[in-house]
Coordinates of C-alpha atoms in Angstrom, one line a residue:
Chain U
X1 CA -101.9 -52.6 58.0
X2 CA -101.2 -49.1 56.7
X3 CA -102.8 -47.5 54.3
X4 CA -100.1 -48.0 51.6
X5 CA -100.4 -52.5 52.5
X6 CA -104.2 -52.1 52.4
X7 CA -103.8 -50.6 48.9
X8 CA -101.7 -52.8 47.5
X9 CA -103.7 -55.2 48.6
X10 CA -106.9 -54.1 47.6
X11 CA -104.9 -53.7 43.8
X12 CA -103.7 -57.6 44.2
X13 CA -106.9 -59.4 44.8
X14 CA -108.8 -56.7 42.3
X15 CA -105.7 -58.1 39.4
X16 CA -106.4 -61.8 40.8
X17 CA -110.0 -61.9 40.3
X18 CA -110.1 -59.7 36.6
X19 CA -107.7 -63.3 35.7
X20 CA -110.0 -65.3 36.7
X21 CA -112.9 -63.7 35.0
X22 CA -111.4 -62.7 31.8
X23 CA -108.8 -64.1 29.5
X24 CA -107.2 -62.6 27.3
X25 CA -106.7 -64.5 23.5
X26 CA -104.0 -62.6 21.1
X27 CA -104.9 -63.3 17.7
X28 CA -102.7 -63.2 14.5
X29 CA -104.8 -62.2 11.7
X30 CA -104.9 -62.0 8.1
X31 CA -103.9 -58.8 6.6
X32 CA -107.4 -59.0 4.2
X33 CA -109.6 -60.3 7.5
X34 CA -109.0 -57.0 9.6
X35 CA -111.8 -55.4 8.9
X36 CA -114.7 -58.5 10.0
X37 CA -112.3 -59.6 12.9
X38 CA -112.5 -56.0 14.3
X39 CA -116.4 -56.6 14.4
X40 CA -116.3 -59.8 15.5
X41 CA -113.6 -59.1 18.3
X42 CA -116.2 -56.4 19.7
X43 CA -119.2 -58.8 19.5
X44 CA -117.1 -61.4 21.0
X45 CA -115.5 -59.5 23.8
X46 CA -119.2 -57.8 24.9
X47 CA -121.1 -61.2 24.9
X48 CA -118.2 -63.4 27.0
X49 CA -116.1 -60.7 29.1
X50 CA -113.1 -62.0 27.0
X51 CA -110.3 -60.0 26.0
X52 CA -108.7 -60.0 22.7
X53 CA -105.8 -58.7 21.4
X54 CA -105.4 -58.6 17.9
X55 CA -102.5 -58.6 15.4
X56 CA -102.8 -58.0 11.4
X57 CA -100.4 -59.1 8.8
X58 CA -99.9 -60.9 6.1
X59 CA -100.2 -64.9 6.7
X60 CA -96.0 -65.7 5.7
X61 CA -95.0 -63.0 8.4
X62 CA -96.8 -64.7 11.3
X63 CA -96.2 -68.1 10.0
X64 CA -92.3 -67.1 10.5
X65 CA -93.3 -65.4 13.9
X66 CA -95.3 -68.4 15.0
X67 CA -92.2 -70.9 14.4
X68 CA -89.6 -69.0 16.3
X69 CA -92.0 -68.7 19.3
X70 CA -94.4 -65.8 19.1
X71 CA -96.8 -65.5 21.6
X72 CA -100.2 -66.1 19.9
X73 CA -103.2 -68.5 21.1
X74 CA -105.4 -68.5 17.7
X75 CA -103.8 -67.9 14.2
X76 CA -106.4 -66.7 11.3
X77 CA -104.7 -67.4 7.9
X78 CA -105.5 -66.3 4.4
X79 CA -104.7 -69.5 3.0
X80 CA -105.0 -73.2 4.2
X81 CA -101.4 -74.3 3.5
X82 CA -100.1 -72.3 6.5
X83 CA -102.6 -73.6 9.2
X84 CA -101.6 -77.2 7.6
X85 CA -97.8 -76.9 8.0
X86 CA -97.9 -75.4 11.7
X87 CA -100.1 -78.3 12.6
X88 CA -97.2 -80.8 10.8
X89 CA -94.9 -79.0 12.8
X90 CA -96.5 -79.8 16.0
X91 CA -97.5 -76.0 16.6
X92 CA -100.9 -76.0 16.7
X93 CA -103.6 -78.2 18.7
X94 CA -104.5 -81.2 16.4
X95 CA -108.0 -81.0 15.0
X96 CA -108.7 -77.6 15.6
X97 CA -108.1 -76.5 12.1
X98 CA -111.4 -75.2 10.1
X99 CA -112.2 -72.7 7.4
X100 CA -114.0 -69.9 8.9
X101 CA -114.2 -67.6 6.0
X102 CA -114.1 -68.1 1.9
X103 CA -112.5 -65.0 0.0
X104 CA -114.4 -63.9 -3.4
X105 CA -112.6 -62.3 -6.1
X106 CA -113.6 -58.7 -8.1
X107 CA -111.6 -57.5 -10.7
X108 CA -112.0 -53.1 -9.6
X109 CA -110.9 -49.9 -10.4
X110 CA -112.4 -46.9 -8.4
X111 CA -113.7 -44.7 -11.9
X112 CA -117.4 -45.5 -11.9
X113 CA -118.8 -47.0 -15.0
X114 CA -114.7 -48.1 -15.7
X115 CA -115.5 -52.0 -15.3
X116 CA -118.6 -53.6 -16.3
X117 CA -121.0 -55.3 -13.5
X118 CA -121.4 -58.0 -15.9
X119 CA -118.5 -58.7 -18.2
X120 CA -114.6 -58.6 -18.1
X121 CA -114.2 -57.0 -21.9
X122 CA -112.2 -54.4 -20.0
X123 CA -109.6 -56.6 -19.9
X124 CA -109.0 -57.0 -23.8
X125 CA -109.2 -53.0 -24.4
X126 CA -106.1 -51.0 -24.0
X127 CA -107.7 -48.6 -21.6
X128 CA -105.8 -49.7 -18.6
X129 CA -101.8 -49.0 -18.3
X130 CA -101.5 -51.3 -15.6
X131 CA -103.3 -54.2 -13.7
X132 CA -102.7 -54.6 -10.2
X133 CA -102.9 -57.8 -8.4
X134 CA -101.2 -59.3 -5.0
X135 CA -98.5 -61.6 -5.9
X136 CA -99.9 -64.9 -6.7
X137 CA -96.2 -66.9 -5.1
X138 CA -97.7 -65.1 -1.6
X139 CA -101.5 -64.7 -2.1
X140 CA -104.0 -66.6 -2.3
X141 CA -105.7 -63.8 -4.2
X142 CA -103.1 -63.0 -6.6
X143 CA -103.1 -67.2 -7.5
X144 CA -106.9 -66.9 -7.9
X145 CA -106.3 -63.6 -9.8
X146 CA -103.9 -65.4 -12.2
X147 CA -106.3 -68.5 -12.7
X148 CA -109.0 -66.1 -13.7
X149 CA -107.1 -64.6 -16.5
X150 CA -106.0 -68.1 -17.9
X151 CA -109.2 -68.9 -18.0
X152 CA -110.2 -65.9 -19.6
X153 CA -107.5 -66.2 -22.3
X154 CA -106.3 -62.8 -21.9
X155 CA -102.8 -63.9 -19.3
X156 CA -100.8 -63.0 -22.4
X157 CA -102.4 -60.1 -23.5
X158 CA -102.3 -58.3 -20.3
X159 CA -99.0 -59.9 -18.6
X160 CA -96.8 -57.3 -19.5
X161 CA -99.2 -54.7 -17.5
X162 CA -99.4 -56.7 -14.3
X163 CA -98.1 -54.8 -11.1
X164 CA -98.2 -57.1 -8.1
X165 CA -98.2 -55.8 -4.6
X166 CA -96.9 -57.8 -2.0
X167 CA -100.3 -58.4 -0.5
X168 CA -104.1 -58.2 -1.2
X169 CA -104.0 -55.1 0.7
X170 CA -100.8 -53.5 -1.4
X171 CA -102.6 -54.7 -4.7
X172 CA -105.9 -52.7 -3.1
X173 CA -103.8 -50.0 -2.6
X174 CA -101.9 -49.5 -5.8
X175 CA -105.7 -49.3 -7.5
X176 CA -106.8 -46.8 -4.8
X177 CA -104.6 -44.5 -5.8
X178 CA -105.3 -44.4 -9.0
X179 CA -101.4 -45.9 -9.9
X180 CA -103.3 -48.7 -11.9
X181 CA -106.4 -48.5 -13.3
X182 CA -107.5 -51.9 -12.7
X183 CA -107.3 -54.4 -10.0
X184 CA -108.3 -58.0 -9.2
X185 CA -108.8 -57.3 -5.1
X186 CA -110.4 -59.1 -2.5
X187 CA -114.4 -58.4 -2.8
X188 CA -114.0 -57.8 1.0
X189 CA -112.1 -54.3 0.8
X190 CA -114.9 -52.6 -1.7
X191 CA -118.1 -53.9 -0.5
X192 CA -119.7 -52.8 2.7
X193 CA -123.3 -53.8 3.8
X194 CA -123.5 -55.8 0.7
X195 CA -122.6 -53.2 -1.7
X196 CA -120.1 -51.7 -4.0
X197 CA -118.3 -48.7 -1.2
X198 CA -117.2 -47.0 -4.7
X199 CA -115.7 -47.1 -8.2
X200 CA -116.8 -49.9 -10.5
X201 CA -116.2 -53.6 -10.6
X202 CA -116.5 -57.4 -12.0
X203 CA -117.2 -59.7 -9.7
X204 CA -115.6 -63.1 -10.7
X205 CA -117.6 -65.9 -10.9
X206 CA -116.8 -68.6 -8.5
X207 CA -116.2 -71.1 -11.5
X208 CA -113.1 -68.6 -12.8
X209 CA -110.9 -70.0 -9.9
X210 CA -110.1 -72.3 -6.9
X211 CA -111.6 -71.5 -4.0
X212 CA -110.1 -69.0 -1.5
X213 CA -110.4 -70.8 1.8
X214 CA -108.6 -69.5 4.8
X215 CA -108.4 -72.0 7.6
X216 CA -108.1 -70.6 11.1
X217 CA -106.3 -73.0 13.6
X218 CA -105.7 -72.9 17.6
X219 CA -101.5 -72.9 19.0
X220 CA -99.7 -75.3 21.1
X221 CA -99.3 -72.7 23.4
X222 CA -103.4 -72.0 23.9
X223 CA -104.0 -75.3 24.5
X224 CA -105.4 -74.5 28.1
X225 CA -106.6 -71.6 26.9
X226 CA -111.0 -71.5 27.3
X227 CA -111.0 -68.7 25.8
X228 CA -108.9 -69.1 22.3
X229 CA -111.6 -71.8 22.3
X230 CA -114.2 -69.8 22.8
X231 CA -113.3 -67.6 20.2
X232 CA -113.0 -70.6 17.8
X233 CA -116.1 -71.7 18.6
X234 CA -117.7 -68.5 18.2
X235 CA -116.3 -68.1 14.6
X236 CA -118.6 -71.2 13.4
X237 CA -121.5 -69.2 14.5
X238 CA -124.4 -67.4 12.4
X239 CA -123.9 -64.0 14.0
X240 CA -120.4 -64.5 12.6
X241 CA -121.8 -65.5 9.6
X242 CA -123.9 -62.9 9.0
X243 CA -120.9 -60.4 9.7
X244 CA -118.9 -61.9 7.1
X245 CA -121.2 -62.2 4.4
X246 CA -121.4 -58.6 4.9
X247 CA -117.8 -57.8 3.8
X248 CA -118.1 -60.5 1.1
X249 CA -117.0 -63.8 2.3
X250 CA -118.7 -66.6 2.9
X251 CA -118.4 -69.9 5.4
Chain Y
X1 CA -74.0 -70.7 -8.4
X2 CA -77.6 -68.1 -8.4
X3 CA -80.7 -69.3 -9.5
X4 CA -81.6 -66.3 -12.7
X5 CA -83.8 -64.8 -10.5
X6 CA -81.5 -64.0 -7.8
X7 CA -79.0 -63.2 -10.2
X8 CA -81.6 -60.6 -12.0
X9 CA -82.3 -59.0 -8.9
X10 CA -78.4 -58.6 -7.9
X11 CA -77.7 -57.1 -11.4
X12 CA -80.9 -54.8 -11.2
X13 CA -79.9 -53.6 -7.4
X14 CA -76.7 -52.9 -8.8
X15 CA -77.5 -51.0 -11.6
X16 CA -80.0 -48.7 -9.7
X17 CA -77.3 -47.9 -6.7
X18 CA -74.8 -46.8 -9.3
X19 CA -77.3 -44.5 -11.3
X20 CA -78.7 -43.2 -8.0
X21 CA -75.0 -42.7 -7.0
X22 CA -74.0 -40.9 -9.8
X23 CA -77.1 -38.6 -9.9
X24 CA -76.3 -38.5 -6.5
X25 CA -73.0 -37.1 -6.1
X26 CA -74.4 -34.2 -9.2
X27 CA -76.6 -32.9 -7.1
X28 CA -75.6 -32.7 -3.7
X29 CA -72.0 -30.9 -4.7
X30 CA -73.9 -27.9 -5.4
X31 CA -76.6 -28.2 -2.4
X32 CA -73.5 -29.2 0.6
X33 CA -71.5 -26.6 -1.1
X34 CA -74.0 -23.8 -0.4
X35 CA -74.7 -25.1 3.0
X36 CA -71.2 -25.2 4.0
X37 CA -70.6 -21.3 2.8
X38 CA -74.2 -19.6 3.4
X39 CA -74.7 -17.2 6.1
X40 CA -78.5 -17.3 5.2
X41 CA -80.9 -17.8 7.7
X42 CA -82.4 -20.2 5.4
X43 CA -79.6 -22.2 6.2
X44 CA -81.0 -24.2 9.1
X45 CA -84.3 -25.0 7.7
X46 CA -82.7 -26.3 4.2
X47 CA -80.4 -29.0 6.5
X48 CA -83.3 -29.8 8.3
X49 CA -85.3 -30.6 5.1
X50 CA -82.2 -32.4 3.5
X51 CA -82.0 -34.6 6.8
X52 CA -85.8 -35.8 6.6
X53 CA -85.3 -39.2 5.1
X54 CA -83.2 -40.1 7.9
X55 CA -85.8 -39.8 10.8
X56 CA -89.4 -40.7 8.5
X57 CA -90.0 -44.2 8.3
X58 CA -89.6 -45.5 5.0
X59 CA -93.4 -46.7 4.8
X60 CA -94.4 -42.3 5.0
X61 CA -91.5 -41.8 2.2
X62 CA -93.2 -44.8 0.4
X63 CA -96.9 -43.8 0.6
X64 CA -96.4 -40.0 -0.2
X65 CA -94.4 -40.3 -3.5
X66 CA -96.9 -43.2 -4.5
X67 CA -100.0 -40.8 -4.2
X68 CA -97.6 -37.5 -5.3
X69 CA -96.5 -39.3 -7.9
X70 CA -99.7 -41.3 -9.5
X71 CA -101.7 -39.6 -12.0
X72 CA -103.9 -37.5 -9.5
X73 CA -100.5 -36.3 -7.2
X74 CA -99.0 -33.3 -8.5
X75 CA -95.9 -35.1 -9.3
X76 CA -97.8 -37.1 -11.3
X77 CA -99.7 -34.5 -13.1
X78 CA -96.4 -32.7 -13.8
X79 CA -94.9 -36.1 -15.6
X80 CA -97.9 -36.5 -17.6
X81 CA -97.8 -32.7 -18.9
X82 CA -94.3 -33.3 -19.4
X83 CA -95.5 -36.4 -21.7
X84 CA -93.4 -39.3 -19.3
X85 CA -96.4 -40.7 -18.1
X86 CA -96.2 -41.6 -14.1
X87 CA -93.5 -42.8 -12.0
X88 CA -94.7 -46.0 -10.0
X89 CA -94.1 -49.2 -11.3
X90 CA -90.6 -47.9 -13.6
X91 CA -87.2 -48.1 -13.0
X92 CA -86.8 -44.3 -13.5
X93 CA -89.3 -44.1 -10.7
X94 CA -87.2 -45.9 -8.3
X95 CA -84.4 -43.7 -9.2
X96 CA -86.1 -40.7 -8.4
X97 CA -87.3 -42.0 -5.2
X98 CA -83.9 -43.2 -3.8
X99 CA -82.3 -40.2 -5.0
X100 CA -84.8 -38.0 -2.2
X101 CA -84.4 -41.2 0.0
X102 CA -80.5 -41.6 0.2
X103 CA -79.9 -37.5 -0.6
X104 CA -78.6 -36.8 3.5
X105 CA -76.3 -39.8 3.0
X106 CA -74.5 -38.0 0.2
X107 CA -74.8 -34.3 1.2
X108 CA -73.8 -34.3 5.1
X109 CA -70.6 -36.1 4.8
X110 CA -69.6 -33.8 1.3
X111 CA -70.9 -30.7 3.5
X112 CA -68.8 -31.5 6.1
X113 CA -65.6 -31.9 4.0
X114 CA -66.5 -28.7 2.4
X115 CA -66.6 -26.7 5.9
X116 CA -63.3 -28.4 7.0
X117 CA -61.6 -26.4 3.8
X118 CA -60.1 -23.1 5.7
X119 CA -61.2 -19.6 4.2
X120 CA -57.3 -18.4 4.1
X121 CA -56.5 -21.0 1.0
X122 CA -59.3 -19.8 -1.1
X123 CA -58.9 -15.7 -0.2
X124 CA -55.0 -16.9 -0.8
X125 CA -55.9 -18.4 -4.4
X126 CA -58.7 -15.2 -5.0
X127 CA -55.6 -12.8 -4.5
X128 CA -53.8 -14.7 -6.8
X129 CA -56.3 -14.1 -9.8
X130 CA -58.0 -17.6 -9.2
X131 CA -61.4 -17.0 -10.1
X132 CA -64.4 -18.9 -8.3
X133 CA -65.1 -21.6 -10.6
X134 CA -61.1 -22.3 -10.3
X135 CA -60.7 -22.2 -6.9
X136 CA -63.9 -24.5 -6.3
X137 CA -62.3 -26.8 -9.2
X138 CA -58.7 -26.5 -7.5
X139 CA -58.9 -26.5 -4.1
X140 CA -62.1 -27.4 -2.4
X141 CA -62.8 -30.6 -4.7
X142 CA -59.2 -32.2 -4.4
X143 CA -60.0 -31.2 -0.7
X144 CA -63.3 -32.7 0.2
X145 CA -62.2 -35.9 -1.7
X146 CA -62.6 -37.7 1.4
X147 CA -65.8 -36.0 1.5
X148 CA -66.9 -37.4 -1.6
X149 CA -65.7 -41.0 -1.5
X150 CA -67.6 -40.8 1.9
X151 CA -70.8 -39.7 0.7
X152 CA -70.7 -42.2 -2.5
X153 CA -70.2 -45.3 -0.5
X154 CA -73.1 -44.1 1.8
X155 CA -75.3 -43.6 -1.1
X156 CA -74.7 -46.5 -2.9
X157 CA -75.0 -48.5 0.2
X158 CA -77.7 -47.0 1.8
X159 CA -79.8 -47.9 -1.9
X160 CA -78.8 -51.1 -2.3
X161 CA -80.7 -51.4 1.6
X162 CA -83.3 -49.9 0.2
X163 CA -86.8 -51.6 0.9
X164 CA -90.1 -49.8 2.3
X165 CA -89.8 -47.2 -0.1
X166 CA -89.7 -49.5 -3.3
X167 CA -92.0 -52.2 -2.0
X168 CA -94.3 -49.1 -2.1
X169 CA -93.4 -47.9 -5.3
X170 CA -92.5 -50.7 -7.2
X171 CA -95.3 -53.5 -7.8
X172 CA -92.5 -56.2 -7.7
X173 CA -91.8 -56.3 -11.4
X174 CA -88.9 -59.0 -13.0
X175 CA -85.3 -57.0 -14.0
X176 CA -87.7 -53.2 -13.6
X177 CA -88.2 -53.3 -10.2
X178 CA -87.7 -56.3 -8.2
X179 CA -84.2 -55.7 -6.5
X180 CA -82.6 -58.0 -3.8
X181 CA -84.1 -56.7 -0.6
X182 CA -87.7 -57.6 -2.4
X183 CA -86.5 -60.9 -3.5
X184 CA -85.3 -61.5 0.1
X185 CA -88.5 -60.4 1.5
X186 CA -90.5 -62.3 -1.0
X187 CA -89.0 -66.0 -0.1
X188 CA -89.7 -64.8 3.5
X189 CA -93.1 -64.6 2.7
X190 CA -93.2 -67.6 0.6
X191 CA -91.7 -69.9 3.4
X192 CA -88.7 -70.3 1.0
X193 CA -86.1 -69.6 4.0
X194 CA -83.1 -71.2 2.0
X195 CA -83.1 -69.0 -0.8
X196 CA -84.0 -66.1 1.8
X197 CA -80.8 -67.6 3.3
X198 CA -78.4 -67.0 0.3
X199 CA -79.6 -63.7 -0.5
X200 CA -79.3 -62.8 3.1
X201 CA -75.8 -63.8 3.2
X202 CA -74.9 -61.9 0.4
X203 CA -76.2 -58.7 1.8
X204 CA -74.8 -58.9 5.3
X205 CA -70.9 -59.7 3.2
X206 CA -71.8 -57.0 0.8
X207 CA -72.6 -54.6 4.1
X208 CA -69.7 -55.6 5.8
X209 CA -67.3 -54.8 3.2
X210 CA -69.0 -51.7 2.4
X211 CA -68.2 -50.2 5.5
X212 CA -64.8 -51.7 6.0
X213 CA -63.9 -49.5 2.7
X214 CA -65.3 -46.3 4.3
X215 CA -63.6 -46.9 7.4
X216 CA -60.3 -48.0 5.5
X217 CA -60.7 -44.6 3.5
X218 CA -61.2 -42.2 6.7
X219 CA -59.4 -43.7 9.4
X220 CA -59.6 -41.1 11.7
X221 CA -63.3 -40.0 11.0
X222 CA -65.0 -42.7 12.7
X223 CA -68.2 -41.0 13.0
X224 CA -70.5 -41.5 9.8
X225 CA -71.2 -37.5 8.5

């Protein structure tokens, strides 16, 4: 053999044996999940030799993607409708569908001392020009955002403020910038380690609204796939948990 | 034959492109007419700046006039001095932000008609007595017309395609600023394909005809600025 041959195939077995090792799982991933999944993609890689690759948008892109044949083995949704319909469409592997995270709700501006820890009165002053919150026809946020202020009895007082951004991380942004003053967003983009990251905020008690479940479920075409499994399986588990709770979900 | 909401979003697109047009055509005249006449060395950098829009993604438009213009951006500051409040979330926002958005659309092909106008007829009509604001009113406009109609059509197209830059700006709000290409992107998202469908359609017609009429009006420029 010459040298080029013994090269080439030194590179071919070295390629054949790093696919039978690892696989490689590409994940399409909630816009509002980004953060945790990058954390739990590390974690997950280092403990099985797995690869992952991941995606983020919002949940009604990928849905679109996933039905004209893109190329993903595990989808992580911010809603449970989604997960449910790809399932009815024979998309996904039956009875892999679960909730692995709940969303909590804060209504937050980033002024300090601007929204009280313990009371939503800010909502019935006029010290806010406009109220950000994703739109709740795409979001499961914005939908819990507008049950919260139905059940507050300020919807009518406040509608004519309402800015909605296309998703939780739009509404986020719009609030960030100071554009609104106020903004119902996911918990998960202003807490870190279990705290308040900045600015002031509500956060709604669970009683306010419907639950916020996002349902992760595996595709058709991961079906073989041990490792989209794997990564299923390791979503259920307390480390997982633990890294969750820490951005403000729950299981 | 629309649903109201469909049709709210058609009138609203419609009445934004013809402001933004309008505005549009104002304020490029003066900017193409200098850049078709300077010598200045400033020159270069001013058609570079003009052309921006046409290169940055819409998302880096979008995101810097949302921070320039909220109440901490200088924009922003400057609207509140003024007493206007700030621009995000208005209509007059989304003007302002597809004027600077569709501005290379309007100026190159005007500049363009501008520098096709020879010297010799306006030396011939200065030698005559015509002064400058006669021979620009006289002579170049009836001239560039082409120019103009070009640049208009652009305009008014190019905003009604408009989309990163107001889903930035806009916080997706009924008859203010919700206009079609939201709409469209918003029964996308909402697994709503037919109504995505209708929309759709009417864009792609609206498109089509657009650009039959600018090719109908400059047969032999088949290049676009």
């Amino acid at each position: 053999m010459t040298t080029l041959q013994k090269y080439l195939t030194a590179l071919f077995f070295l390629f054949a044996i790093s696919n039978v090792q690892a696989q490689t799982v590409m994940v399409a991933v909630a816009a509002n999940f980004t953060k945790p999944m990058q954390e739990i993609a590390a974690a997950f890689e280092e403990e099985t030799g797995n690869k992952t690759v991941l995606s983020f948008a919002s949940s009604g892109k990928f849905f679109a993607q996933i039905k004209n044949g893109a190329p993903f083995d595990v989808f992580l949704s911010a809603d449970t409708a989604k997960p449910l319909a790809l399932e009815e469409a024979g998309l996904s592997v039956k009875d892999t569908r679960f909730t692995y995270a709940k969303g909590a709700l804060i209504l937050w501006s980033p002024k300090p001392d601007f929204v009280d820890s313990q009371s939503s009165d800010v909502l019935k002053t006029d010290q806010f020009k406009h109220l950000s919150l994703a739109n709740p026809k795409l979001a499961p946020y914005g939908l819990a955002a507008i049950e919260t202020l139905n059940n507050l009895s300020v919807y009518e007082d406040v509608a004519k403020k309402i800015v909605m951004g296309e998703n939780i991380a739009q509404a986020y942004q719009f609030v960030a910038t100071h554009n609104a003053q106020l903004g119902f967003v996911a918990l998960s983009q202003v807490m870190k380690q279990g705290k308040l990251s900045s600015g002031s905020g509500w956060i709604v008690p669970k009683d306010l609204y419907s639950p916020i479940r996002q349902d992760a479920v595996l595709l058709k075409k991961a079906e073989h796939n041990d490792a989209a499994k794997a990564l299923l399986d390791y979503l259920k588990s307390d480390k997982v948990l633990a890294i969750i709770e820490s951005y403000g979900y729950s299981h | 034959m629309f649903s109201d909401a469909n049709l709210t979003a058609i009138l609203l697109t419609a009445k934004l492109a013809s402001i933004v047009t309008i505005l549009l055509l104002l304020i490029s005249t003066p900017i193409a007419w200098w850049l078709a006449r300077t010598h200045c060395r400033a020159k270069v950098a001013i058609e570079a700046l003009v052309a921006m829009p046409i290169v940055l993604p819409p998302s880096v438009i979008g995101f810097y006039l949302l921070v320039a213009m909220g109440p901490e951006g200088p924009v922003g500051q400057l609207t509140q001095a003024l007493g206007l409040g700030t621009l995000p979330f208005t209509f007059s926002g989304l003007v302002i932000a597809s004027i600077f958005y569709s501005l290379p659309f309007v100026v190159q092909p005007i500049q363009l008609a501008f520098e096709n106008i020879s010297e010799h007829y306006l030396e011939a009509a200065a030698t005559l007595g015509a002064s400058p604001l006669d021979r620009f009113l006289t002579i170049a406009l009836p001239l560039a017309l082409p120019g103009f109609l070009t640049g208009g059509i652009l305009g008014f197209a190019h905003t009604v395609g408009e989309f990163g830059v107001v889903l930035m700006i806009g916080g997706n709000i009924p008859d203010v600023t919700r206009v079609v290409s939201v709409q469209i992107y918003d029964y996308v998202e909402a697994l709503e394909y037919d109504q995505a469908w209708e929309l759709s359609a009417i864009m792609i017609a609206f498109s089509f005809v657009t650009l039959l009429l600018l090719y109908l009006f400059n047969p032999n420029k088949r290049k676009l600025a």
